C-alpha cells in the first residue's frame, strides 16, 4: 500500500545501483524485480526502507516469467479477446493457407462454431524440403481478407528474423514454432515487436528450457507471451508426440504466463484431438489451438490431425458444457 511516489523513489535508487527494475502491481502489493548481478546487493539496506515489506532472491533462472516476479496471472488482450482470464479461448483454422476458397470457407465455419481467433500458416516449416512450404506473403494477404470478413484476430507463424516484420504487419499474434523455440535470434527479434507472441514448446524441451525461451522474448521488452504445450518427443510411436498435460499445472505454479494446448500436433490423429482437448481444459489450460480443414484428405499439410468443420462444431458444444465446471 505504498504511494506511487514512494515506489518510484525506491525504483530510482535501485536503478542508480545499476539494476534494471521490473514493476508488477497487484491489489495490495507492488513487486520490484531486480534484473542483473544481485549477489553484491546489501539486502538489509533495502529492507530498512519503511515501505519495503520483504526482499526475496528469485532462485529460478527465469525471472520475468516467474510467478515470484509477477504473482497475478497475466491476461493478454488480442483485439478484445482475453487470453489468460477466466474465459477459455479457442484458436482454430487450417494448418496451412492453401487458397482463398479454402481459407474463407474454414474461417467462416470456425467463427460460426464459436472460435475466438483464426490460425493459418503462411510460412510452413516442414521436415521435408519437398513438402508444401506455404504461400508466403500471398497467404498473409488471404489471412487479412479472412479477418476482414469474420473479424477473427489472426495467429500465424514467423519462421525467421528476415520475415518476422512482414508477419507482424498482418498478424495479431505471432507464433514461434516448436522447431524455433531455441532460435535465440528470432526470440530476441520477437521481443522487440509490439505483438503478442505464441511460443510453442520444443519437441524435446524441458519446462525450464521452455520458460527460459519465454524469458528471451520478455527481457527484450515484450511481456505478452502465450505459452503453448504441443507434445514432446518420447519413445511412443502411435501418436505423433506425447501430450504433456502435467506441464499445465507445473507452468501455472512456476509462471504467471497463460498457457494453451495444441492437441492436433500433440497427437497427430484427429480422433484423439477431442478427448485431449477436454483433458487440457480440465487440467487448467487457458485455451486450445486446433486444426480444422473441410477436406483433410486433400490437405497440403497435416490433414490426418485436422477436424472437419462439423466435428469441430460438436467439440465446441462439448467444451462449452465442460467449461461450466472448471
PDB file of C-alpha atoms in Angstrom:
ATOM      1  CA  UNK A   1       0.000   0.000   0.000  1.00  0.00           C
ATOM      2  CA  UNK A   2       2.926   2.335  -0.606  1.00  0.00           C
ATOM      3  CA  UNK A   3       2.272   5.532  -2.503  1.00  0.00           C
ATOM      4  CA  UNK A   4       3.264   5.854  -6.134  1.00  0.00           C
ATOM      5  CA  UNK A   5       5.823   8.471  -5.123  1.00  0.00           C
ATOM      6  CA  UNK A   6       7.450   6.096  -2.606  1.00  0.00           C
ATOM      7  CA  UNK A   7       7.548   3.270  -5.159  1.00  0.00           C
ATOM      8  CA  UNK A   8       9.195   5.457  -7.799  1.00  0.00           C
ATOM      9  CA  UNK A   9      11.732   6.716  -5.286  1.00  0.00           C
ATOM     10  CA  UNK A  10      12.790   3.164  -4.382  1.00  0.00           C
ATOM     11  CA  UNK A  11      12.843   2.188  -8.071  1.00  0.00           C
ATOM     12  CA  UNK A  12      15.052   5.163  -8.914  1.00  0.00           C
ATOM     13  CA  UNK A  13      17.545   4.311  -6.157  1.00  0.00           C
ATOM     14  CA  UNK A  14      17.783   0.700  -7.355  1.00  0.00           C
ATOM     15  CA  UNK A  15      18.322   1.835 -10.931  1.00  0.00           C
ATOM     16  CA  UNK A  16      21.117   4.135  -9.714  1.00  0.00           C
ATOM     17  CA  UNK A  17      22.813   0.978  -8.364  1.00  0.00           C
ATOM     18  CA  UNK A  18      22.860  -0.399 -11.910  1.00  0.00           C
ATOM     19  CA  UNK A  19      19.845  -2.679 -11.907  1.00  0.00           C
ATOM     20  CA  UNK A  20      17.033  -2.967 -14.415  1.00  0.00           C
ATOM     21  CA  UNK A  21      13.794  -2.824 -12.409  1.00  0.00           C
ATOM     22  CA  UNK A  22      10.597  -4.641 -13.449  1.00  0.00           C
ATOM     23  CA  UNK A  23       7.445  -3.276 -11.749  1.00  0.00           C
ATOM     24  CA  UNK A  24       4.478  -5.584 -11.097  1.00  0.00           C
ATOM     25  CA  UNK A  25       1.458  -4.156  -9.266  1.00  0.00           C
ATOM     26  CA  UNK A  26      -1.153  -6.272  -7.501  1.00  0.00           C
ATOM     27  CA  UNK A  27      -4.170  -5.262  -5.431  1.00  0.00           C
ATOM     28  CA  UNK A  28      -2.247  -4.614  -2.206  1.00  0.00           C
ATOM     29  CA  UNK A  29       1.421  -5.122  -3.062  1.00  0.00           C
ATOM     30  CA  UNK A  30       3.847  -3.793  -5.631  1.00  0.00           C
ATOM     31  CA  UNK A  31       6.776  -6.020  -6.551  1.00  0.00           C
ATOM     32  CA  UNK A  32      10.032  -4.554  -7.846  1.00  0.00           C
ATOM     33  CA  UNK A  33      12.017  -7.234  -9.637  1.00  0.00           C
ATOM     34  CA  UNK A  34      15.733  -6.541  -9.956  1.00  0.00           C
ATOM     35  CA  UNK A  35      17.488  -7.867 -13.045  1.00  0.00           C
ATOM     36  CA  UNK A  36      21.261  -8.096 -13.010  1.00  0.00           C
ATOM     37  CA  UNK A  37      24.013  -9.394 -10.750  1.00  0.00           C
ATOM     38  CA  UNK A  38      22.345  -9.040  -7.351  1.00  0.00           C
ATOM     39  CA  UNK A  39      24.982 -11.040  -5.443  1.00  0.00           C
ATOM     40  CA  UNK A  40      26.645  -7.847  -4.215  1.00  0.00           C
ATOM     41  CA  UNK A  41      23.460  -6.161  -3.034  1.00  0.00           C
ATOM     42  CA  UNK A  42      23.006  -5.452   0.690  1.00  0.00           C
ATOM     43  CA  UNK A  43      19.509  -6.773   1.387  1.00  0.00           C
ATOM     44  CA  UNK A  44      19.385  -5.251   4.884  1.00  0.00           C
ATOM     45  CA  UNK A  45      19.732  -1.733   3.449  1.00  0.00           C
ATOM     46  CA  UNK A  46      16.726  -2.256   1.190  1.00  0.00           C
ATOM     47  CA  UNK A  47      14.654  -3.823   3.982  1.00  0.00           C
ATOM     48  CA  UNK A  48      15.424  -0.786   6.157  1.00  0.00           C
ATOM     49  CA  UNK A  49      13.099   1.279   3.973  1.00  0.00           C
ATOM     50  CA  UNK A  50       9.746   1.682   5.746  1.00  0.00           C
ATOM     51  CA  UNK A  51       7.808   0.877   2.575  1.00  0.00           C
ATOM     52  CA  UNK A  52       9.603  -2.423   1.861  1.00  0.00           C
ATOM     53  CA  UNK A  53       7.798  -5.476   3.230  1.00  0.00           C
ATOM     54  CA  UNK A  54      10.497  -8.037   2.395  1.00  0.00           C
ATOM     55  CA  UNK A  55      13.268  -8.883  -0.041  1.00  0.00           C
ATOM     56  CA  UNK A  56      13.426 -12.281  -1.733  1.00  0.00           C
ATOM     57  CA  UNK A  57      16.024 -13.803  -4.019  1.00  0.00           C
ATOM     58  CA  UNK A  58      14.461 -15.457  -7.069  1.00  0.00           C
ATOM     59  CA  UNK A  59      16.262 -18.769  -7.416  1.00  0.00           C
ATOM     60  CA  UNK A  60      14.842 -19.785 -10.803  1.00  0.00           C
ATOM     61  CA  UNK A  61      16.936 -18.895 -13.883  1.00  0.00           C
ATOM     62  CA  UNK A  62      13.886 -17.259 -15.479  1.00  0.00           C
ATOM     63  CA  UNK A  63      12.978 -14.003 -13.750  1.00  0.00           C
ATOM     64  CA  UNK A  64      10.399 -12.075 -15.766  1.00  0.00           C
ATOM     65  CA  UNK A  65       8.399 -15.241 -16.477  1.00  0.00           C
ATOM     66  CA  UNK A  66       8.488 -16.259 -12.811  1.00  0.00           C
ATOM     67  CA  UNK A  67       5.428 -16.038 -10.590  1.00  0.00           C
ATOM     68  CA  UNK A  68       7.743 -14.675  -7.893  1.00  0.00           C
ATOM     69  CA  UNK A  69       8.188 -11.549 -10.049  1.00  0.00           C
ATOM     70  CA  UNK A  70       4.533 -11.375 -11.042  1.00  0.00           C
ATOM     71  CA  UNK A  71       2.159 -13.143  -8.603  1.00  0.00           C
ATOM     72  CA  UNK A  72      -1.026 -12.346 -10.517  1.00  0.00           C
ATOM     73  CA  UNK A  73      -1.906 -14.211 -13.725  1.00  0.00           C
ATOM     74  CA  UNK A  74      -1.057 -12.282 -16.874  1.00  0.00           C
ATOM     75  CA  UNK A  75      -4.039 -11.623 -19.133  1.00  0.00           C
ATOM     76  CA  UNK A  76      -3.172 -10.774 -22.741  1.00  0.00           C
ATOM     77  CA  UNK A  77      -5.600  -8.733 -24.837  1.00  0.00           C
ATOM     78  CA  UNK A  78      -5.865  -9.549 -28.539  1.00  0.00           C
ATOM     79  CA  UNK A  79      -8.383  -7.295 -30.264  1.00  0.00           C
ATOM     80  CA  UNK A  80     -10.776  -7.587 -27.349  1.00  0.00           C
ATOM     81  CA  UNK A  81     -10.153 -11.300 -26.745  1.00  0.00           C
ATOM     82  CA  UNK A  82      -8.629 -12.038 -23.332  1.00  0.00           C
ATOM     83  CA  UNK A  83      -6.118 -14.884 -23.123  1.00  0.00           C
ATOM     84  CA  UNK A  84      -5.319 -15.944 -19.587  1.00  0.00           C
ATOM     85  CA  UNK A  85      -8.502 -14.745 -17.929  1.00  0.00           C
ATOM     86  CA  UNK A  86     -11.488 -16.702 -16.696  1.00  0.00           C
ATOM     87  CA  UNK A  87     -12.743 -17.390 -20.212  1.00  0.00           C
ATOM     88  CA  UNK A  88     -11.156 -20.221 -22.197  1.00  0.00           C
ATOM     89  CA  UNK A  89     -10.009 -19.236 -25.685  1.00  0.00           C
ATOM     90  CA  UNK A  90     -10.120 -21.445 -28.786  1.00  0.00           C
ATOM     91  CA  UNK A  91      -7.897 -20.712 -31.799  1.00  0.00           C
ATOM     92  CA  UNK A  92      -8.897 -22.689 -34.886  1.00  0.00           C
ATOM     93  CA  UNK A  93      -8.190 -22.925 -38.594  1.00  0.00           C
ATOM     94  CA  UNK A  94      -6.177 -24.836 -41.177  1.00  0.00           C
ATOM     95  CA  UNK A  95      -2.578 -25.881 -40.673  1.00  0.00           C
ATOM     96  CA  UNK A  96      -1.670 -24.070 -43.894  1.00  0.00           C
ATOM     97  CA  UNK A  97      -3.312 -21.404 -46.029  1.00  0.00           C
ATOM     98  CA  UNK A  98      -3.797 -23.186 -49.359  1.00  0.00           C
ATOM     99  CA  UNK A  99      -6.192 -20.964 -51.299  1.00  0.00           C
ATOM    100  CA  UNK A 100      -8.693 -18.147 -50.829  1.00  0.00           C
ATOM    101  CA  UNK A 101     -11.658 -20.505 -51.162  1.00  0.00           C
ATOM    102  CA  UNK A 102     -10.231 -22.980 -48.629  1.00  0.00           C
ATOM    103  CA  UNK A 103      -9.332 -20.355 -46.028  1.00  0.00           C
ATOM    104  CA  UNK A 104     -12.546 -18.334 -46.205  1.00  0.00           C
ATOM    105  CA  UNK A 105     -14.723 -21.439 -46.019  1.00  0.00           C
ATOM    106  CA  UNK A 106     -12.921 -22.684 -42.902  1.00  0.00           C
ATOM    107  CA  UNK A 107     -12.700 -19.223 -41.326  1.00  0.00           C
ATOM    108  CA  UNK A 108     -16.458 -18.646 -41.561  1.00  0.00           C
ATOM    109  CA  UNK A 109     -17.094 -22.166 -40.296  1.00  0.00           C
ATOM    110  CA  UNK A 110     -14.949 -21.909 -37.153  1.00  0.00           C
ATOM    111  CA  UNK A 111     -16.332 -18.418 -36.481  1.00  0.00           C
ATOM    112  CA  UNK A 112     -19.873 -19.796 -36.573  1.00  0.00           C
ATOM    113  CA  UNK A 113     -18.880 -22.584 -34.187  1.00  0.00           C
ATOM    114  CA  UNK A 114     -17.526 -20.131 -31.632  1.00  0.00           C
ATOM    115  CA  UNK A 115     -13.775 -19.893 -32.247  1.00  0.00           C
ATOM    116  CA  UNK A 116     -12.152 -16.731 -30.891  1.00  0.00           C
ATOM    117  CA  UNK A 117      -9.102 -16.469 -33.180  1.00  0.00           C
ATOM    118  CA  UNK A 118      -8.162 -17.827 -36.601  1.00  0.00           C
ATOM    119  CA  UNK A 119      -4.932 -19.761 -37.171  1.00  0.00           C
ATOM    120  CA  UNK A 120      -3.317 -20.447 -40.528  1.00  0.00           C
ATOM    121  CA  UNK A 121       0.229 -20.934 -41.728  1.00  0.00           C
ATOM    122  CA  UNK A 122       1.579 -18.702 -44.497  1.00  0.00           C
ATOM    123  CA  UNK A 123       5.166 -19.851 -43.917  1.00  0.00           C
ATOM    124  CA  UNK A 124       5.422 -23.570 -43.138  1.00  0.00           C
ATOM    125  CA  UNK A 125       8.464 -25.209 -41.503  1.00  0.00           C
ATOM    126  CA  UNK A 126       8.383 -28.775 -42.842  1.00  0.00           C
ATOM    127  CA  UNK A 127      10.542 -31.770 -42.071  1.00  0.00           C
ATOM    128  CA  UNK A 128      10.988 -32.465 -45.788  1.00  0.00           C
ATOM    129  CA  UNK A 129      12.253 -29.717 -48.124  1.00  0.00           C
ATOM    130  CA  UNK A 130       9.962 -31.181 -50.800  1.00  0.00           C
ATOM    131  CA  UNK A 131       6.777 -30.672 -48.780  1.00  0.00           C
ATOM    132  CA  UNK A 132       4.469 -27.673 -49.226  1.00  0.00           C
ATOM    133  CA  UNK A 133       6.228 -24.648 -47.722  1.00  0.00           C
ATOM    134  CA  UNK A 134       3.317 -22.217 -47.655  1.00  0.00           C
ATOM    135  CA  UNK A 135       2.138 -19.307 -49.814  1.00  0.00           C
ATOM    136  CA  UNK A 136       4.298 -16.684 -48.092  1.00  0.00           C
ATOM    137  CA  UNK A 137       3.034 -13.108 -48.285  1.00  0.00           C
ATOM    138  CA  UNK A 138       0.132 -14.152 -50.502  1.00  0.00           C
ATOM    139  CA  UNK A 139      -1.015 -16.364 -47.629  1.00  0.00           C
ATOM    140  CA  UNK A 140      -0.746 -13.411 -45.240  1.00  0.00           C
ATOM    141  CA  UNK A 141      -2.930 -11.328 -47.539  1.00  0.00           C
ATOM    142  CA  UNK A 142      -5.539 -14.083 -47.561  1.00  0.00           C
ATOM    143  CA  UNK A 143      -5.460 -14.203 -43.760  1.00  0.00           C
ATOM    144  CA  UNK A 144      -6.100 -10.467 -43.692  1.00  0.00           C
ATOM    145  CA  UNK A 145      -9.068 -10.940 -46.009  1.00  0.00           C
ATOM    146  CA  UNK A 146     -10.437 -13.681 -43.750  1.00  0.00           C
ATOM    147  CA  UNK A 147     -10.093 -11.350 -40.772  1.00  0.00           C
ATOM    148  CA  UNK A 148     -11.936  -8.561 -42.593  1.00  0.00           C
ATOM    149  CA  UNK A 149     -14.850 -10.912 -43.252  1.00  0.00           C
ATOM    150  CA  UNK A 150     -15.017 -12.741 -39.912  1.00  0.00           C
ATOM    151  CA  UNK A 151     -13.418 -10.204 -37.533  1.00  0.00           C
ATOM    152  CA  UNK A 152     -11.365 -13.038 -36.053  1.00  0.00           C
ATOM    153  CA  UNK A 153      -7.844 -11.978 -34.952  1.00  0.00           C
ATOM    154  CA  UNK A 154      -5.071 -13.797 -36.834  1.00  0.00           C
ATOM    155  CA  UNK A 155      -2.433 -16.161 -35.443  1.00  0.00           C
ATOM    156  CA  UNK A 156       0.336 -17.138 -37.855  1.00  0.00           C
ATOM    157  CA  UNK A 157       3.950 -18.271 -37.657  1.00  0.00           C
ATOM    158  CA  UNK A 158       7.148 -16.364 -38.268  1.00  0.00           C
ATOM    159  CA  UNK A 159       9.998 -18.715 -39.203  1.00  0.00           C
ATOM    160  CA  UNK A 160      12.986 -16.394 -39.298  1.00  0.00           C
ATOM    161  CA  UNK A 161      14.196 -12.904 -38.430  1.00  0.00           C
ATOM    162  CA  UNK A 162      14.053 -11.942 -42.129  1.00  0.00           C
ATOM    163  CA  UNK A 163      10.263 -12.378 -42.298  1.00  0.00           C
ATOM    164  CA  UNK A 164       9.061 -11.535 -38.771  1.00  0.00           C
ATOM    165  CA  UNK A 165       8.499  -7.855 -39.576  1.00  0.00           C
ATOM    166  CA  UNK A 166       6.416  -8.851 -42.601  1.00  0.00           C
ATOM    167  CA  UNK A 167       4.370 -11.275 -40.500  1.00  0.00           C
ATOM    168  CA  UNK A 168       3.879  -8.561 -37.859  1.00  0.00           C
ATOM    169  CA  UNK A 169       2.223  -6.328 -40.479  1.00  0.00           C
ATOM    170  CA  UNK A 170      -0.572  -8.868 -40.915  1.00  0.00           C
ATOM    171  CA  UNK A 171      -0.760 -10.952 -37.729  1.00  0.00           C
ATOM    172  CA  UNK A 172      -2.427 -10.090 -34.431  1.00  0.00           C
ATOM    173  CA  UNK A 173      -0.427 -12.845 -32.709  1.00  0.00           C
ATOM    174  CA  UNK A 174       2.965 -14.043 -33.964  1.00  0.00           C
ATOM    175  CA  UNK A 175       3.618 -17.741 -33.479  1.00  0.00           C
ATOM    176  CA  UNK A 176       7.110 -19.087 -32.789  1.00  0.00           C
ATOM    177  CA  UNK A 177       7.010 -22.772 -33.693  1.00  0.00           C
ATOM    178  CA  UNK A 178       8.399 -25.720 -31.761  1.00  0.00           C
ATOM    179  CA  UNK A 179      11.405 -26.062 -34.073  1.00  0.00           C
ATOM    180  CA  UNK A 180      12.319 -22.428 -33.364  1.00  0.00           C
ATOM    181  CA  UNK A 181      11.808 -22.423 -29.593  1.00  0.00           C
ATOM    182  CA  UNK A 182      15.555 -22.026 -29.071  1.00  0.00           C
ATOM    183  CA  UNK A 183      16.232 -19.875 -32.121  1.00  0.00           C
ATOM    184  CA  UNK A 184      17.549 -17.129 -29.858  1.00  0.00           C
ATOM    185  CA  UNK A 185      17.987 -14.530 -32.607  1.00  0.00           C
ATOM    186  CA  UNK A 186      14.332 -14.984 -33.564  1.00  0.00           C
ATOM    187  CA  UNK A 187      13.215 -14.854 -29.918  1.00  0.00           C
ATOM    188  CA  UNK A 188      15.090 -11.574 -29.384  1.00  0.00           C
ATOM    189  CA  UNK A 189      13.558 -10.119 -32.536  1.00  0.00           C
ATOM    190  CA  UNK A 190      10.103 -11.203 -31.354  1.00  0.00           C
ATOM    191  CA  UNK A 191      10.807  -9.434 -28.077  1.00  0.00           C
ATOM    192  CA  UNK A 192      11.260  -6.164 -29.956  1.00  0.00           C
ATOM    193  CA  UNK A 193       7.841  -6.339 -31.637  1.00  0.00           C
ATOM    194  CA  UNK A 194       4.666  -4.967 -30.106  1.00  0.00           C
ATOM    195  CA  UNK A 195       2.616  -8.065 -30.953  1.00  0.00           C
ATOM    196  CA  UNK A 196       1.692 -10.898 -28.563  1.00  0.00           C
ATOM    197  CA  UNK A 197       3.880 -13.965 -29.119  1.00  0.00           C
ATOM    198  CA  UNK A 198       2.540 -17.525 -29.110  1.00  0.00           C
ATOM    199  CA  UNK A 199       5.552 -19.629 -28.117  1.00  0.00           C
ATOM    200  CA  UNK A 200       5.360 -23.369 -28.702  1.00  0.00           C
ATOM    201  CA  UNK A 201       7.311 -25.836 -26.580  1.00  0.00           C
ATOM    202  CA  UNK A 202      10.196 -27.516 -28.386  1.00  0.00           C
ATOM    203  CA  UNK A 203       9.997 -31.193 -29.290  1.00  0.00           C
ATOM    204  CA  UNK A 204      12.486 -32.210 -26.582  1.00  0.00           C
ATOM    205  CA  UNK A 205      12.467 -29.157 -24.326  1.00  0.00           C
ATOM    206  CA  UNK A 206      12.199 -29.304 -20.555  1.00  0.00           C
ATOM    207  CA  UNK A 207       9.754 -26.964 -18.843  1.00  0.00           C
ATOM    208  CA  UNK A 208      12.671 -24.870 -17.577  1.00  0.00           C
ATOM    209  CA  UNK A 209      14.063 -24.542 -21.120  1.00  0.00           C
ATOM    210  CA  UNK A 210      10.564 -23.600 -22.309  1.00  0.00           C
ATOM    211  CA  UNK A 211      10.286 -20.799 -19.749  1.00  0.00           C
ATOM    212  CA  UNK A 212      13.821 -19.633 -20.479  1.00  0.00           C
ATOM    213  CA  UNK A 213      12.813 -19.238 -24.139  1.00  0.00           C
ATOM    214  CA  UNK A 214       9.925 -17.036 -22.974  1.00  0.00           C
ATOM    215  CA  UNK A 215      12.446 -15.085 -20.887  1.00  0.00           C
ATOM    216  CA  UNK A 216      14.431 -14.262 -24.048  1.00  0.00           C
ATOM    217  CA  UNK A 217      11.340 -12.596 -25.512  1.00  0.00           C
ATOM    218  CA  UNK A 218      10.345 -10.797 -22.320  1.00  0.00           C
ATOM    219  CA  UNK A 219      13.769  -9.394 -21.491  1.00  0.00           C
ATOM    220  CA  UNK A 220      13.739  -7.574 -24.848  1.00  0.00           C
ATOM    221  CA  UNK A 221      10.688  -5.630 -23.720  1.00  0.00           C
ATOM    222  CA  UNK A 222       7.696  -7.703 -24.853  1.00  0.00           C
ATOM    223  CA  UNK A 223       5.772  -9.079 -21.826  1.00  0.00           C
ATOM    224  CA  UNK A 224       2.939 -10.564 -23.897  1.00  0.00           C
ATOM    225  CA  UNK A 225       3.946 -14.212 -24.243  1.00  0.00           C
ATOM    226  CA  UNK A 226       1.409 -17.024 -24.589  1.00  0.00           C
ATOM    227  CA  UNK A 227       2.900 -20.454 -23.930  1.00  0.00           C
ATOM    228  CA  UNK A 228       1.737 -23.487 -25.917  1.00  0.00           C
ATOM    229  CA  UNK A 229       2.174 -27.124 -24.920  1.00  0.00           C
ATOM    230  CA  UNK A 230       2.112 -29.150 -28.162  1.00  0.00           C
ATOM    231  CA  UNK A 231       3.539 -32.504 -27.152  1.00  0.00           C
ATOM    232  CA  UNK A 232       7.094 -33.721 -26.688  1.00  0.00           C
ATOM    233  CA  UNK A 233       9.065 -36.485 -28.358  1.00  0.00           C
ATOM    234  CA  UNK A 234       9.161 -39.762 -26.444  1.00  0.00           C
ATOM    235  CA  UNK A 235       9.638 -43.434 -27.339  1.00  0.00           C
ATOM    236  CA  UNK A 236       5.908 -43.765 -28.173  1.00  0.00           C
ATOM    237  CA  UNK A 237       5.227 -44.065 -31.915  1.00  0.00           C
ATOM    238  CA  UNK A 238       1.459 -44.483 -32.097  1.00  0.00           C
ATOM    239  CA  UNK A 239       0.848 -40.758 -31.635  1.00  0.00           C
ATOM    240  CA  UNK A 240       2.841 -38.032 -33.340  1.00  0.00           C
ATOM    241  CA  UNK A 241       4.096 -36.749 -29.972  1.00  0.00           C
ATOM    242  CA  UNK A 242       3.233 -37.278 -26.315  1.00  0.00           C
ATOM    243  CA  UNK A 243       0.991 -34.558 -24.892  1.00  0.00           C
ATOM    244  CA  UNK A 244       2.431 -33.499 -21.527  1.00  0.00           C
ATOM    245  CA  UNK A 245      -0.688 -32.403 -19.672  1.00  0.00           C
ATOM    246  CA  UNK A 246       1.289 -32.185 -16.431  1.00  0.00           C
ATOM    247  CA  UNK A 247       3.080 -29.177 -17.926  1.00  0.00           C
ATOM    248  CA  UNK A 248      -0.118 -27.124 -17.486  1.00  0.00           C
ATOM    249  CA  UNK A 249      -0.299 -27.143 -13.655  1.00  0.00           C
ATOM    250  CA  UNK A 250       3.510 -27.032 -13.396  1.00  0.00           C
ATOM    251  CA  UNK A 251       3.695 -23.877 -15.506  1.00  0.00           C
ATOM    252  CA  UNK A 252       0.760 -22.386 -13.603  1.00  0.00           C
ATOM    253  CA  UNK A 253       2.765 -22.947 -10.437  1.00  0.00           C
ATOM    254  CA  UNK A 254       6.039 -21.549 -11.779  1.00  0.00           C
ATOM    255  CA  UNK A 255       4.854 -18.775 -14.080  1.00  0.00           C
ATOM    256  CA  UNK A 256       2.176 -16.132 -14.471  1.00  0.00           C
ATOM    257  CA  UNK A 257       2.045 -16.506 -18.267  1.00  0.00           C
ATOM    258  CA  UNK A 258      -1.052 -18.016 -19.911  1.00  0.00           C
ATOM    259  CA  UNK A 259      -0.687 -21.496 -21.382  1.00  0.00           C
ATOM    260  CA  UNK A 260      -2.764 -23.074 -24.133  1.00  0.00           C
ATOM    261  CA  UNK A 261      -2.618 -26.587 -25.601  1.00  0.00           C
ATOM    262  CA  UNK A 262      -2.298 -27.826 -29.192  1.00  0.00           C
ATOM    263  CA  UNK A 263      -3.906 -31.299 -29.237  1.00  0.00           C
ATOM    264  CA  UNK A 264      -3.602 -31.510 -33.031  1.00  0.00           C
ATOM    265  CA  UNK A 265       0.199 -31.509 -33.236  1.00  0.00           C
ATOM    266  CA  UNK A 266       0.468 -33.361 -29.941  1.00  0.00           C
ATOM    267  CA  UNK A 267      -1.439 -36.414 -31.164  1.00  0.00           C
ATOM    268  CA  UNK A 268      -1.294 -36.275 -34.959  1.00  0.00           C
ATOM    269  CA  UNK A 269      -4.666 -38.071 -35.138  1.00  0.00           C
ATOM    270  CA  UNK A 270      -7.988 -36.293 -35.473  1.00  0.00           C
ATOM    271  CA  UNK A 271      -9.787 -38.970 -33.451  1.00  0.00           C
ATOM    272  CA  UNK A 272      -7.700 -38.154 -30.349  1.00  0.00           C
ATOM    273  CA  UNK A 273      -7.987 -34.369 -30.613  1.00  0.00           C
ATOM    274  CA  UNK A 274     -11.417 -34.244 -28.945  1.00  0.00           C
ATOM    275  CA  UNK A 275     -10.580 -36.152 -25.722  1.00  0.00           C
ATOM    276  CA  UNK A 276      -7.228 -34.399 -25.367  1.00  0.00           C
ATOM    277  CA  UNK A 277      -8.896 -31.005 -25.818  1.00  0.00           C
ATOM    278  CA  UNK A 278     -11.281 -31.784 -22.973  1.00  0.00           C
ATOM    279  CA  UNK A 279      -8.457 -33.137 -20.804  1.00  0.00           C
ATOM    280  CA  UNK A 280      -6.403 -29.968 -21.393  1.00  0.00           C
ATOM    281  CA  UNK A 281      -9.270 -27.704 -20.290  1.00  0.00           C
ATOM    282  CA  UNK A 282      -9.903 -29.904 -17.255  1.00  0.00           C
ATOM    283  CA  UNK A 283      -6.193 -29.658 -16.366  1.00  0.00           C
ATOM    284  CA  UNK A 284      -6.418 -25.857 -16.309  1.00  0.00           C
ATOM    285  CA  UNK A 285      -5.274 -24.736 -19.767  1.00  0.00           C
ATOM    286  CA  UNK A 286      -6.250 -21.202 -20.755  1.00  0.00           C
ATOM    287  CA  UNK A 287      -7.264 -22.330 -24.213  1.00  0.00           C
ATOM    288  CA  UNK A 288      -6.690 -24.533 -27.239  1.00  0.00           C
ATOM    289  CA  UNK A 289      -5.310 -24.220 -30.749  1.00  0.00           C
ATOM    290  CA  UNK A 290      -6.993 -26.722 -33.082  1.00  0.00           C
ATOM    291  CA  UNK A 291      -6.524 -27.518 -36.750  1.00  0.00           C
ATOM    292  CA  UNK A 292      -9.665 -27.599 -38.899  1.00  0.00           C
ATOM    293  CA  UNK A 293      -9.965 -28.498 -42.587  1.00  0.00           C
ATOM    294  CA  UNK A 294     -13.049 -29.098 -44.722  1.00  0.00           C
ATOM    295  CA  UNK A 295     -11.230 -31.707 -46.846  1.00  0.00           C
ATOM    296  CA  UNK A 296      -8.477 -33.151 -44.624  1.00  0.00           C
ATOM    297  CA  UNK A 297      -7.822 -35.994 -47.048  1.00  0.00           C
ATOM    298  CA  UNK A 298      -6.727 -33.365 -49.608  1.00  0.00           C
ATOM    299  CA  UNK A 299      -4.912 -31.028 -47.192  1.00  0.00           C
ATOM    300  CA  UNK A 300      -1.419 -29.949 -48.230  1.00  0.00           C
ATOM    301  CA  UNK A 301      -0.245 -30.111 -44.603  1.00  0.00           C
ATOM    302  CA  UNK A 302      -1.220 -32.271 -41.588  1.00  0.00           C
ATOM    303  CA  UNK A 303      -4.593 -33.461 -42.836  1.00  0.00           C
ATOM    304  CA  UNK A 304      -4.544 -36.520 -40.568  1.00  0.00           C
ATOM    305  CA  UNK A 305      -4.773 -34.370 -37.437  1.00  0.00           C
ATOM    306  CA  UNK A 306      -7.363 -31.888 -38.717  1.00  0.00           C
ATOM    307  CA  UNK A 307     -11.000 -31.924 -37.629  1.00  0.00           C
ATOM    308  CA  UNK A 308     -13.732 -31.465 -40.189  1.00  0.00           C
ATOM    309  CA  UNK A 309     -15.899 -28.389 -39.516  1.00  0.00           C
ATOM    310  CA  UNK A 310     -18.839 -30.442 -38.241  1.00  0.00           C
ATOM    311  CA  UNK A 311     -16.606 -32.314 -35.770  1.00  0.00           C
ATOM    312  CA  UNK A 312     -15.132 -29.021 -34.597  1.00  0.00           C
ATOM    313  CA  UNK A 313     -18.645 -27.629 -34.070  1.00  0.00           C
ATOM    314  CA  UNK A 314     -19.539 -30.673 -31.940  1.00  0.00           C
ATOM    315  CA  UNK A 315     -16.320 -30.272 -29.930  1.00  0.00           C
ATOM    316  CA  UNK A 316     -17.100 -26.606 -29.247  1.00  0.00           C
ATOM    317  CA  UNK A 317     -20.541 -27.568 -27.925  1.00  0.00           C
ATOM    318  CA  UNK A 318     -18.986 -30.139 -25.604  1.00  0.00           C
ATOM    319  CA  UNK A 319     -16.317 -27.700 -24.437  1.00  0.00           C
ATOM    320  CA  UNK A 320     -18.915 -25.068 -23.615  1.00  0.00           C
ATOM    321  CA  UNK A 321     -20.565 -27.593 -21.336  1.00  0.00           C
ATOM    322  CA  UNK A 322     -17.275 -28.615 -19.747  1.00  0.00           C
ATOM    323  CA  UNK A 323     -16.142 -25.041 -19.117  1.00  0.00           C
ATOM    324  CA  UNK A 324     -19.036 -24.529 -16.695  1.00  0.00           C
ATOM    325  CA  UNK A 325     -17.341 -26.924 -14.291  1.00  0.00           C
ATOM    326  CA  UNK A 326     -13.670 -25.813 -14.479  1.00  0.00           C
TER     327      UNK A 326
END
